[in-house]
Amino acid sequence: MTCRRRTPQSACRGRQDVGLLLLRTGVGAVLAAHGAQKLFGWFGGGGIEGTGAWFESVGYRPGRTNALLAGAAEAGGGALLALGLATPAAGAAAAGAMAGAAPVHAPNGFFNQSGGFEYPAVLGLAAAALAVTGPGRLSADHALGDVLNRPWMAPAALLATAAGTAAVLTARARALRETPPAA
């Protein structure tokens, strides 16, 4: 993990790998816990039933299906990011889930203390960045010869996720237009 002064491009590769490991495990663990709240009701979460009802109330219909998809993207994507396994797909899935969360929080502004979209924005950007940069050498992907981390996989996963997220957000917008305002 020594840095050579003459070759800045490759000088600190070991430090970069440690940095990616820290970022992956931290972001991955937070996302996995966030998804576990939705899927299992752990850590004070609503579980599928409670989260599904809440999703329904904010326009994600059917609520239970959307809660399952969001929970799986967060818990599964987060766990895979933490391991550094299938990093392009894991990062893209987690970023897509956070892109779906941001519009719900956007009416509250940016900052999290007001219920704004700061938290999903940071998690989503970090997950997308990991999908693009890859997991580094201290990862399951690297140990497996990067068979699930080929150069073409990041753009493909991010494009597929963008298309899926756009469809979900369009359906939510339609549902919100069709729902009469609460009294």
CSV table of C-alpha atoms in Angstrom, one decimal:
chain,number,residue,atom,x,y,z
A,1,MET,CA,0.0,0.0,0.0
A,2,THR,CA,2.9,2.3,-0.6
A,3,CYS,CA,2.5,5.3,-2.9
A,4,ARG,CA,5.2,6.0,-5.4
A,5,ARG,CA,5.8,9.7,-6.1
A,6,ARG,CA,6.6,9.4,-9.8
A,7,THR,CA,3.5,7.7,-11.0
A,8,PRO,CA,0.5,9.4,-9.6
A,9,GLN,CA,-2.0,7.4,-11.7
A,10,SER,CA,-1.1,4.1,-10.1
A,11,ALA,CA,0.8,5.4,-7.0
A,12,CYS,CA,-1.9,4.8,-4.5
A,13,ARG,CA,-3.8,1.8,-5.9
A,14,GLY,CA,-3.8,0.1,-2.5
A,15,ARG,CA,-5.2,3.2,-0.8
A,16,GLN,CA,-7.9,3.4,-3.4
A,17,ASP,CA,-8.9,-0.2,-2.9
A,18,VAL,CA,-9.2,0.4,0.9
A,19,GLY,CA,-11.2,3.5,0.2
A,20,LEU,CA,-13.6,1.6,-2.1
A,21,LEU,CA,-13.9,-1.1,0.5
A,22,LEU,CA,-14.9,1.4,3.2
A,23,LEU,CA,-17.3,3.2,0.9
A,24,ARG,CA,-18.9,-0.1,-0.4
A,25,THR,CA,-19.3,-1.6,3.1
A,26,GLY,CA,-20.6,1.6,4.7
A,27,VAL,CA,-23.1,2.5,1.9
A,28,GLY,CA,-24.0,-1.2,1.4
A,29,ALA,CA,-24.7,-1.8,5.1
A,30,VAL,CA,-26.9,1.4,5.3
A,31,LEU,CA,-28.9,0.3,2.2
A,32,ALA,CA,-29.2,-3.3,3.3
A,33,ALA,CA,-30.6,-2.1,6.7
A,34,HIS,CA,-32.9,0.3,5.0
A,35,GLY,CA,-34.3,-2.5,2.8
A,36,ALA,CA,-34.6,-4.8,5.8
A,37,GLN,CA,-36.9,-2.2,7.3
A,38,LYS,CA,-39.2,-2.6,4.3
A,39,LEU,CA,-39.0,-6.3,3.8
A,40,PHE,CA,-38.9,-7.6,7.4
A,41,GLY,CA,-39.9,-4.8,9.7
A,42,TRP,CA,-36.4,-4.8,11.3
A,43,PHE,CA,-34.8,-1.7,12.8
A,44,GLY,CA,-38.2,-0.1,13.4
A,45,GLY,CA,-39.5,-0.5,9.9
A,46,GLY,CA,-43.0,-1.2,8.7
A,47,GLY,CA,-42.4,-4.6,7.0
A,48,ILE,CA,-44.1,-5.4,3.8
A,49,GLU,CA,-47.6,-4.6,5.0
A,50,GLY,CA,-46.8,-1.3,6.7
A,51,THR,CA,-44.4,-0.2,3.9
A,52,GLY,CA,-46.9,-1.3,1.3
A,53,ALA,CA,-49.7,0.8,2.8
A,54,TRP,CA,-47.4,3.8,3.0
A,55,PHE,CA,-46.2,3.3,-0.6
A,56,GLU,CA,-49.8,3.2,-1.7
A,57,SER,CA,-50.5,6.5,0.1
A,58,VAL,CA,-47.7,8.3,-1.7
A,59,GLY,CA,-48.8,7.0,-5.2
A,60,TYR,CA,-46.7,3.9,-5.6
A,61,ARG,CA,-49.4,1.4,-6.7
A,62,PRO,CA,-49.8,-1.4,-6.0
A,63,GLY,CA,-48.1,-0.5,-2.7
A,64,ARG,CA,-47.1,-4.1,-1.6
A,65,THR,CA,-45.5,-4.9,-5.0
A,66,ASN,CA,-43.6,-1.6,-5.0
A,67,ALA,CA,-42.5,-2.1,-1.3
A,68,LEU,CA,-41.2,-5.6,-2.3
A,69,LEU,CA,-39.3,-4.2,-5.2
A,70,ALA,CA,-37.8,-1.3,-3.3
A,71,GLY,CA,-36.9,-3.4,-0.3
A,72,ALA,CA,-35.2,-6.0,-2.6
A,73,ALA,CA,-33.3,-3.4,-4.5
A,74,GLU,CA,-32.1,-1.8,-1.2
A,75,ALA,CA,-31.4,-4.9,0.8
A,76,GLY,CA,-30.1,-7.0,-2.0
A,77,GLY,CA,-28.2,-4.2,-3.7
A,78,GLY,CA,-26.8,-3.0,-0.4
A,79,ALA,CA,-25.6,-6.5,0.6
A,80,LEU,CA,-24.0,-7.1,-2.8
A,81,LEU,CA,-22.3,-3.7,-2.7
A,82,ALA,CA,-20.9,-4.4,0.7
A,83,LEU,CA,-19.5,-7.7,-0.6
A,84,GLY,CA,-18.3,-6.1,-3.9
A,85,LEU,CA,-20.3,-8.7,-5.8
A,86,ALA,CA,-22.1,-7.9,-9.1
A,87,THR,CA,-21.2,-4.3,-8.3
A,88,PRO,CA,-22.6,-2.7,-11.5
A,89,ALA,CA,-26.0,-4.4,-11.1
A,90,ALA,CA,-26.0,-3.9,-7.3
A,91,GLY,CA,-25.1,-0.2,-7.5
A,92,ALA,CA,-27.6,0.4,-10.3
A,93,ALA,CA,-30.5,-1.3,-8.4
A,94,ALA,CA,-29.8,0.6,-5.2
A,95,ALA,CA,-29.5,3.9,-7.2
A,96,GLY,CA,-32.8,3.2,-8.8
A,97,ALA,CA,-34.5,2.6,-5.5
A,98,MET,CA,-33.1,5.9,-4.2
A,99,ALA,CA,-34.2,7.7,-7.4
A,100,GLY,CA,-37.7,6.5,-6.5
A,101,ALA,CA,-37.5,7.8,-3.0
A,102,ALA,CA,-36.2,11.2,-3.9
A,103,PRO,CA,-39.5,12.5,-5.4
A,104,VAL,CA,-41.4,11.6,-2.2
A,105,HIS,CA,-39.1,13.7,-0.1
A,106,ALA,CA,-38.6,16.5,-2.6
A,107,PRO,CA,-41.6,18.6,-1.5
A,108,ASN,CA,-39.9,18.9,1.9
A,109,GLY,CA,-36.8,20.6,0.4
A,110,PHE,CA,-33.3,19.3,0.3
A,111,PHE,CA,-32.1,18.8,3.9
A,112,ASN,CA,-32.9,15.6,5.8
A,113,GLN,CA,-33.9,17.4,9.0
A,114,SER,CA,-36.9,18.7,7.2
A,115,GLY,CA,-37.7,15.3,5.6
A,116,GLY,CA,-36.0,16.4,2.4
A,117,PHE,CA,-34.3,14.3,-0.3
A,118,GLU,CA,-30.7,14.7,0.9
A,119,TYR,CA,-30.5,11.2,2.3
A,120,PRO,CA,-31.8,9.3,-0.8
A,121,ALA,CA,-29.7,11.6,-3.0
A,122,VAL,CA,-26.5,10.8,-1.3
A,123,LEU,CA,-27.1,7.1,-1.1
A,124,GLY,CA,-28.2,7.0,-4.7
A,125,LEU,CA,-25.2,8.9,-6.0
A,126,ALA,CA,-22.8,6.8,-3.9
A,127,ALA,CA,-24.4,3.6,-5.2
A,128,ALA,CA,-24.3,4.8,-8.8
A,129,ALA,CA,-20.7,5.9,-8.4
A,130,LEU,CA,-19.8,2.5,-7.1
A,131,ALA,CA,-21.5,0.9,-10.1
A,132,VAL,CA,-19.4,3.0,-12.4
A,133,THR,CA,-16.0,2.8,-10.6
A,134,GLY,CA,-16.3,-0.9,-9.6
A,135,PRO,CA,-15.5,-2.5,-6.3
A,136,GLY,CA,-11.7,-2.4,-6.2
A,137,ARG,CA,-9.4,-5.3,-5.6
A,138,LEU,CA,-10.7,-6.0,-2.1
A,139,SER,CA,-13.9,-7.5,-3.3
A,140,ALA,CA,-15.7,-10.7,-4.2
A,141,ASP,CA,-15.9,-9.5,-7.8
A,142,HIS,CA,-12.1,-9.3,-8.0
A,143,ALA,CA,-11.7,-12.7,-6.3
A,144,LEU,CA,-14.0,-14.2,-8.9
A,145,GLY,CA,-12.1,-12.7,-11.8
A,146,ASP,CA,-14.5,-9.8,-12.4
A,147,VAL,CA,-17.0,-12.1,-14.3
A,148,LEU,CA,-19.9,-10.0,-12.9
A,149,ASN,CA,-18.0,-6.7,-13.3
A,150,ARG,CA,-17.2,-6.4,-17.0
A,151,PRO,CA,-16.8,-2.9,-18.5
A,152,TRP,CA,-20.1,-3.0,-20.4
A,153,MET,CA,-22.1,-4.1,-17.4
A,154,ALA,CA,-22.2,-0.7,-15.6
A,155,PRO,CA,-23.7,1.3,-18.5
A,156,ALA,CA,-26.1,-1.6,-19.3
A,157,ALA,CA,-27.2,-1.9,-15.6
A,158,LEU,CA,-27.6,1.9,-15.2
A,159,LEU,CA,-29.6,2.2,-18.5
A,160,ALA,CA,-31.9,-0.7,-17.6
A,161,THR,CA,-32.4,0.8,-14.1
A,162,ALA,CA,-33.1,4.2,-15.5
A,163,ALA,CA,-35.7,2.8,-17.8
A,164,GLY,CA,-37.4,0.9,-15.0
A,165,THR,CA,-37.2,3.9,-12.6
A,166,ALA,CA,-38.7,6.1,-15.3
A,167,ALA,CA,-41.6,3.7,-15.8
A,168,VAL,CA,-42.3,3.5,-12.0
A,169,LEU,CA,-42.1,7.3,-11.6
A,170,THR,CA,-44.5,7.8,-14.6
A,171,ALA,CA,-47.0,5.3,-13.1
A,172,ARG,CA,-46.7,7.2,-9.7
A,173,ALA,CA,-47.3,10.5,-11.4
A,174,ARG,CA,-50.4,9.1,-13.1
A,175,ALA,CA,-51.7,7.6,-9.9
A,176,LEU,CA,-51.3,10.9,-8.1
A,177,ARG,CA,-53.1,12.8,-10.9
A,178,GLU,CA,-56.0,10.3,-10.7
A,179,THR,CA,-56.3,10.5,-6.9
A,180,PRO,CA,-58.6,13.2,-5.5
A,181,PRO,CA,-56.9,15.4,-2.8
A,182,ALA,CA,-57.5,14.3,0.8
A,183,ALA,CA,-60.0,16.3,2.7
